[in-house]
Short mmCIF file of C-alpha atoms in Angstrom, two decimals:
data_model
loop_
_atom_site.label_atom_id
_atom_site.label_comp_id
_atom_site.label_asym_id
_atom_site.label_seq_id
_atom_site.Cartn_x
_atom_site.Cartn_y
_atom_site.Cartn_z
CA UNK V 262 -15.43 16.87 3.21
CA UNK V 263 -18.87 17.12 3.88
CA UNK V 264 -20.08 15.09 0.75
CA UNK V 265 -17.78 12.34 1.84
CA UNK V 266 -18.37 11.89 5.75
CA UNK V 267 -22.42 11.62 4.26
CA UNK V 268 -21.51 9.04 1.40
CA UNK V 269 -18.76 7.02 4.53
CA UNK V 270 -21.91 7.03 6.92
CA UNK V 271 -24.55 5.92 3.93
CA UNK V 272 -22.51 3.22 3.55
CA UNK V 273 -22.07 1.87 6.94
CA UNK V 274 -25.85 2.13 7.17
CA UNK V 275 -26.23 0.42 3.89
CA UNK V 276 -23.93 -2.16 4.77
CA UNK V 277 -24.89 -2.74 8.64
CA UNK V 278 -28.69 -3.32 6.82
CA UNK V 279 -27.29 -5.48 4.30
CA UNK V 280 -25.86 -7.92 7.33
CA UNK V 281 -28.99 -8.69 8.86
CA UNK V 282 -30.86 -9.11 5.70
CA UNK V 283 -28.07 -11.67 4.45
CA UNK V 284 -27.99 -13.47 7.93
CA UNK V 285 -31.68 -14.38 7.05
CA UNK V 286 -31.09 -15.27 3.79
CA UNK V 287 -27.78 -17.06 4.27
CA UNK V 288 -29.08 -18.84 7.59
CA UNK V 289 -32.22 -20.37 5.42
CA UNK V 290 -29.74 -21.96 3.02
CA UNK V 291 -29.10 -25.50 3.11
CA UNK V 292 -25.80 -25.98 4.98
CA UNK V 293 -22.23 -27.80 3.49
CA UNK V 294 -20.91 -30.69 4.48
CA UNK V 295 -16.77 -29.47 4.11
CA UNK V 296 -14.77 -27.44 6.12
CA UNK V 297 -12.47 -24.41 5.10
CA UNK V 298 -13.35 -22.13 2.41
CA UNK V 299 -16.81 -23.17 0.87
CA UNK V 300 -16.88 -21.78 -2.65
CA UNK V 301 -20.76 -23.12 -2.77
CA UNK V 302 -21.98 -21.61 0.25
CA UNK V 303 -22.26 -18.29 -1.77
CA UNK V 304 -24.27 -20.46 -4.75
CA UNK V 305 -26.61 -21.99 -1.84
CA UNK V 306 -27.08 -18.44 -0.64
CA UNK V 307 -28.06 -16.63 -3.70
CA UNK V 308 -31.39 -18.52 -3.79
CA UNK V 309 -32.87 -16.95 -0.87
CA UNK V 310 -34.41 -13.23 -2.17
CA UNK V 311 -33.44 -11.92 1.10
CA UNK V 312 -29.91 -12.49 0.77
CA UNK V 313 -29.92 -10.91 -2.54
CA UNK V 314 -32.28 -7.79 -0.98
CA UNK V 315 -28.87 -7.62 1.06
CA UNK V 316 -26.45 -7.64 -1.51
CA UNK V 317 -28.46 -5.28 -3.44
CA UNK V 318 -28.04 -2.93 -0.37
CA UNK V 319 -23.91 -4.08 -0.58
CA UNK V 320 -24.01 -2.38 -4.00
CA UNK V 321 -25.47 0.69 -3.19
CA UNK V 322 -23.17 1.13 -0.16
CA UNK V 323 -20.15 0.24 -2.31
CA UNK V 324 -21.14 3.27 -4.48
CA UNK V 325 -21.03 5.54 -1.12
CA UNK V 326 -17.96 3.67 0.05
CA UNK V 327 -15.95 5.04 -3.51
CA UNK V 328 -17.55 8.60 -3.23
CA UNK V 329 -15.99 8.75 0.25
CA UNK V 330 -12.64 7.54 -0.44
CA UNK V 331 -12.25 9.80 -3.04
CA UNK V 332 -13.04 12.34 -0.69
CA UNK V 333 -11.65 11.83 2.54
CA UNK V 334 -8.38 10.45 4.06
CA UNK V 335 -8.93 5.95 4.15
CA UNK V 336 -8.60 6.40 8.03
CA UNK V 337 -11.36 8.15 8.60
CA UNK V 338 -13.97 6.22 5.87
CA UNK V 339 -12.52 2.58 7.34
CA UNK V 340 -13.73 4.03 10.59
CA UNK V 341 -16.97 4.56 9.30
CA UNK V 342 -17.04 1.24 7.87
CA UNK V 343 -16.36 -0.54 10.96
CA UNK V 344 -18.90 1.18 12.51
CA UNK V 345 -21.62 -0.93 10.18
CA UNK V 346 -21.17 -2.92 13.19
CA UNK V 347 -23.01 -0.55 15.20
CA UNK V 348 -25.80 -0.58 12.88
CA UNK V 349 -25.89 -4.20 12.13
CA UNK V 350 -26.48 -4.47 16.09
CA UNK V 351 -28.94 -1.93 16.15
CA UNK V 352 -31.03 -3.65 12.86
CA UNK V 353 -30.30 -6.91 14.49
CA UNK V 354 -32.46 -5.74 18.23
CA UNK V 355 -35.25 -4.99 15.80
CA UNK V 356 -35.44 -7.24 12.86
CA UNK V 357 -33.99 -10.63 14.46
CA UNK V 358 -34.65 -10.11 18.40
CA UNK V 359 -30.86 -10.11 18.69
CA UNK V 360 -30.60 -8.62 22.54
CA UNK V 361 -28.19 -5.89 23.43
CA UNK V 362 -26.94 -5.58 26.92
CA UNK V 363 -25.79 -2.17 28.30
CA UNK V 364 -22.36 -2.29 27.33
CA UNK V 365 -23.32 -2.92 23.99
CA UNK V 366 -25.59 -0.01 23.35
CA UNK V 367 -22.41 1.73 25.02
CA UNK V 368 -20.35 0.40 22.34
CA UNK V 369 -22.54 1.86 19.88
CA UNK V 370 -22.42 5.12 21.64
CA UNK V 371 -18.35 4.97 21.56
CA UNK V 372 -18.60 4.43 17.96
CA UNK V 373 -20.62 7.43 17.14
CA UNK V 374 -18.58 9.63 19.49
CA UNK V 375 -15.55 8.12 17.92
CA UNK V 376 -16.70 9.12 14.23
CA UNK V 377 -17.73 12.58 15.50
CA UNK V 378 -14.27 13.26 16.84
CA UNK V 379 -13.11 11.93 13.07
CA UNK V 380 -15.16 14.07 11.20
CA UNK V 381 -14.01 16.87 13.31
CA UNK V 382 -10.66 16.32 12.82
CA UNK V 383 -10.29 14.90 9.39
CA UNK V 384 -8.19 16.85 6.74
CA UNK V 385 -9.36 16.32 3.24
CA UNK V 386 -8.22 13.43 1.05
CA UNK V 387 -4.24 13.16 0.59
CA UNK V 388 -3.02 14.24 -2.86
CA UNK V 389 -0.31 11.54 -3.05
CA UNK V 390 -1.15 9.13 -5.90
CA UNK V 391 2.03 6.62 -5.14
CA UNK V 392 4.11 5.22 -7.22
CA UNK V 393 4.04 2.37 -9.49
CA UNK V 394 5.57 0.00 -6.81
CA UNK V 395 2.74 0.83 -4.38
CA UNK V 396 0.21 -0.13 -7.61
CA UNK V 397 1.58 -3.44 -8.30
CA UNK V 398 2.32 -3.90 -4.71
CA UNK V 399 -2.02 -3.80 -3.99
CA UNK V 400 -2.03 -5.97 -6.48
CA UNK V 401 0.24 -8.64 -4.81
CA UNK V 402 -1.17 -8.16 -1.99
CA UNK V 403 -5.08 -8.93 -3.29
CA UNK V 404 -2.83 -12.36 -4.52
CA UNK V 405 -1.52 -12.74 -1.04
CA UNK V 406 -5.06 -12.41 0.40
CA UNK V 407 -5.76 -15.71 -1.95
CA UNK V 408 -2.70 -17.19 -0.19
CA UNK V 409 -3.45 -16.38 3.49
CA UNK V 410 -7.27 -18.19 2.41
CA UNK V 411 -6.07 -21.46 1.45
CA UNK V 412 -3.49 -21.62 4.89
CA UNK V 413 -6.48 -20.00 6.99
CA UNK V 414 -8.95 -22.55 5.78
CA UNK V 415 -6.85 -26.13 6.76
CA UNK V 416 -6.72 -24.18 10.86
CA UNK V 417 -9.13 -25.62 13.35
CA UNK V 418 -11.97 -23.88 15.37
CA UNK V 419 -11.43 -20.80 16.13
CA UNK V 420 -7.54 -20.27 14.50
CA UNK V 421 -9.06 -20.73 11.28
CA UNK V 422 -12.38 -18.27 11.93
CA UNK V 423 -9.34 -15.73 12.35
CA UNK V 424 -7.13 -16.60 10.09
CA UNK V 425 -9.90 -16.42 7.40
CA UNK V 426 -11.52 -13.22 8.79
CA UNK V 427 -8.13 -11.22 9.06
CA UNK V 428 -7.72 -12.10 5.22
CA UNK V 429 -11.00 -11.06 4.37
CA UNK V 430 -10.00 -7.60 6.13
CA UNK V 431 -7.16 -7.59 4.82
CA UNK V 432 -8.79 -8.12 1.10
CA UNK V 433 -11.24 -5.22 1.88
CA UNK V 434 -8.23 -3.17 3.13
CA UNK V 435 -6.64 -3.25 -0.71
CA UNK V 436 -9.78 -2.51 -2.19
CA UNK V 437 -9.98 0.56 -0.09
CA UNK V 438 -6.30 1.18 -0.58
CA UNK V 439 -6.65 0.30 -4.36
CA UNK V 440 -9.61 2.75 -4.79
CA UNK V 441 -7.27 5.95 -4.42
CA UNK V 442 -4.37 4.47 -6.84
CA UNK V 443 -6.72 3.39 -10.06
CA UNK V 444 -5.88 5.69 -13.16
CA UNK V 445 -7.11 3.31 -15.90
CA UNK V 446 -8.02 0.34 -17.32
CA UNK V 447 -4.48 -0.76 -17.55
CA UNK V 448 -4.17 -0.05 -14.31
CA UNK V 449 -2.97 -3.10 -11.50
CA UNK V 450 -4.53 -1.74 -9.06
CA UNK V 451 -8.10 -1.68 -10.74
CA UNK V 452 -6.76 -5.92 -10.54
CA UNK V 453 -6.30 -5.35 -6.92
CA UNK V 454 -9.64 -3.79 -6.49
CA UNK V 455 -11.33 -6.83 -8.48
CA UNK V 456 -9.60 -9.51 -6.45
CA UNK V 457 -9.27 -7.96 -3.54
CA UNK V 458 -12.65 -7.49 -3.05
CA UNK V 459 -13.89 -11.06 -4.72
CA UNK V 460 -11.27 -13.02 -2.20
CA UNK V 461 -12.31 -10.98 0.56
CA UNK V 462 -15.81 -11.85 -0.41
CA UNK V 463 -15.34 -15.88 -0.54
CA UNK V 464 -12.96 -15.84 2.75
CA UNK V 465 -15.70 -13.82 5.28
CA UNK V 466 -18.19 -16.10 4.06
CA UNK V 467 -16.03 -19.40 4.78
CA UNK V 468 -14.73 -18.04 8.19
CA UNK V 469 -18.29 -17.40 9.00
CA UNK V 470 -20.14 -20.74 7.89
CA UNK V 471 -17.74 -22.83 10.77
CA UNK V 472 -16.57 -21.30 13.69
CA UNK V 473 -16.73 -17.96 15.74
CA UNK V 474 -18.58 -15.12 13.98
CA UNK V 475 -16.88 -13.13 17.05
CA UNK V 476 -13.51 -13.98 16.24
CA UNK V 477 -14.30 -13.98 12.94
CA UNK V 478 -15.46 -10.32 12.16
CA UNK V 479 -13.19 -8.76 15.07
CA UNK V 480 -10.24 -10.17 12.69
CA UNK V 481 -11.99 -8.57 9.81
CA UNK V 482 -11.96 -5.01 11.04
CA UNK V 483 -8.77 -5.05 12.38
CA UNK V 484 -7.56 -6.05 9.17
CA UNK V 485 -9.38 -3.51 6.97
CA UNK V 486 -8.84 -0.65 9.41
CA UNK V 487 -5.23 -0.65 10.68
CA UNK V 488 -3.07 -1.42 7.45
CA UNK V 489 -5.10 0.90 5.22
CA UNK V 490 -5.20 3.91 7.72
CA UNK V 491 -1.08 3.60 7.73
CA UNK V 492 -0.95 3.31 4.22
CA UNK V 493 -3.22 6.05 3.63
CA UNK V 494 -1.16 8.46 6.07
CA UNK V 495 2.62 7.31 5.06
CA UNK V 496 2.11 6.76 1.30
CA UNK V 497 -0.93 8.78 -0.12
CA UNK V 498 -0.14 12.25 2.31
CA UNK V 499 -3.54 11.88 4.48
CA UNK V 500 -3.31 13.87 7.49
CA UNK V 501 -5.78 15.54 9.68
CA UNK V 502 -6.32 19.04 10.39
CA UNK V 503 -3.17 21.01 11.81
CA UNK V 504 -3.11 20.45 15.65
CA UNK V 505 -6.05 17.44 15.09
CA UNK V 506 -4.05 14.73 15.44
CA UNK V 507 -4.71 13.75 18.70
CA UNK V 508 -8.24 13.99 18.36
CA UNK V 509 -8.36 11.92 15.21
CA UNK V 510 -6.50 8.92 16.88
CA UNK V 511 -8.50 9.26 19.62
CA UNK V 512 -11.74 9.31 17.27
CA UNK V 513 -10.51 6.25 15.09
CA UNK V 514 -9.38 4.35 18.35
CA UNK V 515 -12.96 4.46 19.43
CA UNK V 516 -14.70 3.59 16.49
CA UNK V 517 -12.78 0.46 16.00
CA UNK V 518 -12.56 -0.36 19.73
CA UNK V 519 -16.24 0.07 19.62
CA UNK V 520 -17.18 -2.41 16.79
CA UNK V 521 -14.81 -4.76 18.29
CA UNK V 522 -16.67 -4.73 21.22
CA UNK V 523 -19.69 -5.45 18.77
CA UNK V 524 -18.29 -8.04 16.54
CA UNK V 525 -20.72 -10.31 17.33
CA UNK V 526 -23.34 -8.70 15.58
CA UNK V 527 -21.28 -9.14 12.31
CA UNK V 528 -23.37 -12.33 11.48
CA UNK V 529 -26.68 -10.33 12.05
CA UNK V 530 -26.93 -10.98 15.60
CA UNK V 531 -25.80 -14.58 16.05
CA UNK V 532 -22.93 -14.91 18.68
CA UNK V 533 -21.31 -18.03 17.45
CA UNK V 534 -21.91 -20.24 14.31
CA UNK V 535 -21.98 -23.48 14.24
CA UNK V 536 -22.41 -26.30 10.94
CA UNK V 537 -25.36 -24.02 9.64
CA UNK V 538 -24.67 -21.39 6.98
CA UNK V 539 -23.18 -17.84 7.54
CA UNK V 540 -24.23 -14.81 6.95
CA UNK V 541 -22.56 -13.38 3.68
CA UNK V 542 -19.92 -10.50 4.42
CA UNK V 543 -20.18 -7.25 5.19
CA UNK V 544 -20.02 -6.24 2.03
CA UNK V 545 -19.35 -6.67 -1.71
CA UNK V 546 -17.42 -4.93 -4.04
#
C-alpha cells in the first residue's frame, strides 16, 4: 500500500511538472489554421525541447502511474492523478507567473487533505481480474473514445472543448481500467491500453488548442475519475478498509472537487486558449 500511494503521488508530481513544461513548449509552436482535432499540432509541438523535457517527465510518471495501479484500488490512484492539477498550479506560480488567488491555494489544500483521507482509508488493490466481456469491453470502449473525438471535434466553442476533454478522460479512464485486466500479449485489453491512451492523447491536445482549457480539463478529470473508480469497485472487488467507506468518499470527493476548482491550471497556467497552440495533455501513455 505504501509502495503504491508513493509511486500514485510521483506521478501526479511528474505529471503536474510535465504540464507546465509542455505549455512552454506547445505555446512556442507555430499555431494551425483548422478547427477540431488537429493531428499536426502534436508534430508542431515536438520541435520545441521543452515540450519533449515534458513528455520525458509523462514517461517517467506513466511508470509510477502502473506501479500504483497494480497496487492500490483505481479510485484512490485516479485521485492522485487529478490532483497533478494541484501541482501543475503550484509549478505554474513559479515557473510561468501564473497567479493563484486564495481560493486556489485552498483548492490545493482540499486536494491534499482529500488524498490523505484516501490513503487512510484505502484497502489494497481488488483481486477481481474480470471476465473476458469486461476485456473486450475496454477495448470497445478505447474505439468509442475515437468515436466521441470525431462528434466532439465538429461542436462549437466551448461544447466542443468538453466534448473533446470528457473523451480524452474518458480514454485515460480505460487505460487505467485496462492496466489491471492485461494478462498477455494476446490480450484486448493491452489494445485498449494502446488506444486508449494514444486517442486520449490526440483529443486533450485538440480540445486544448481552440477553446476553454477550463472546460476543457474539468471534463477530463471527471471523465478519468468517476467511471474508473465504479468500475474498479463493482467489477475488479476494490473496497476500502472495513468501516472506511465514508472517509474514502469523502477523501476522493475532495480531491476531484479540488482539481476542478483548479482546472485552469491544466494548460500550465493559462485560463482560456485562444487560436494559439495548447499545451500537450496531462499525460502520455
Amino acid at each position: 500500500m505504501i509502495v503504491g500511494m508513493v509511486a500514485a503521488l510521483g506521478a501526479a508530481v511528474c505529471f503536474g511538472v510535465a504540464s507546465v513544461l509542455q505549455a512552454k513548449g506547445a505555446r512556442a509552436a507555430e499555431p494551425g489554421s483548422g478547427s477540431g482535432v488537429d493531428t499536426r499540432l502534436l508534430a508542431r509541438a515536438l520541435a520545441q525541447r521543452v515540450y519533449l523535457a515534458g513528455l520525458a517527465l509523462d514517461a517517467a510518471g506513466f511508470g509510477c502511474e502502473l506501479v500504483a495501479l497494480r497496487r492500490m484500488p483505481i479510485y484512490a490512484v485516479g485521485a492522485a492523478l487529478a490532483a497533478s492539477l494541484a501541482v501543475t498550479a503550484v509549478a505554474a506560480a513559479r515557473l510561468l507567473g501564473a497567479a493563484l488567488d486564495r481560493t486556489e491555494w485552498a483548492a490545493v489544500g482540499t486536494v491534499c487533505g482529500g488524498l490523505a483521507l484516501l490513503g487512510l482509508a484505502a484497502g489494497g488493490e481488488g483481486h477481481g481480474h474480470g471476465g473476458a466481456g469486461l476485456r473486450w469491453g475496454t477495448l470497445a470502449a478505447a474505439g468509442g473514445v475515437l468515436l466521441v473525438g470525431a462528434v466532439a471535434g465538429r461542436l462549437p466553442g466551448r461544447a466542443r472543448a468538453a466534448g473533446l476533454g470528457l473523451g480524452a478522460g474518458l480514454g485515460f479512464g480505460v487505460v487505467e481500467v485496462a492496466v489491471r485486466l492485461v494478462d498477455g500479449v494476446a490480450s484486448p485489453a493491452l489494445y485498449a491500453l494502446l488506444l486508449g491512451g494514444g486517442a486520449a492523447f490526440l483529443l486533450l491536445t485538440s480540445a486544448l488548442s481552440r477553446g476553454s482549457v477550463t472546460t476543457a480539463t474539468a471534463a477530463m478529470v471527471v471523465g478519468e475519475t468517476v467511471g474508473p473508480a465504479l468500475v474498479g469497485v463493482l467489477a475488479l472487488g476494490d473496497r476500502t478498509r472495513a468501516g472506511w467507506a465514508p472517509v474514502a468518499v469523502a477523501g476522493f470527493a475532495l480531491a476531484v472537487l479540488g482539481a476542478l476548482v483548479l482546472a485552469r491550471f491544466g494548460e500550465g497556467g493559462a485560463v482560456e486558449a485562444g487560436p494559439v497552440p495548447a499545451r500537450e495533455p496531462v499525460r502520455t501513455p
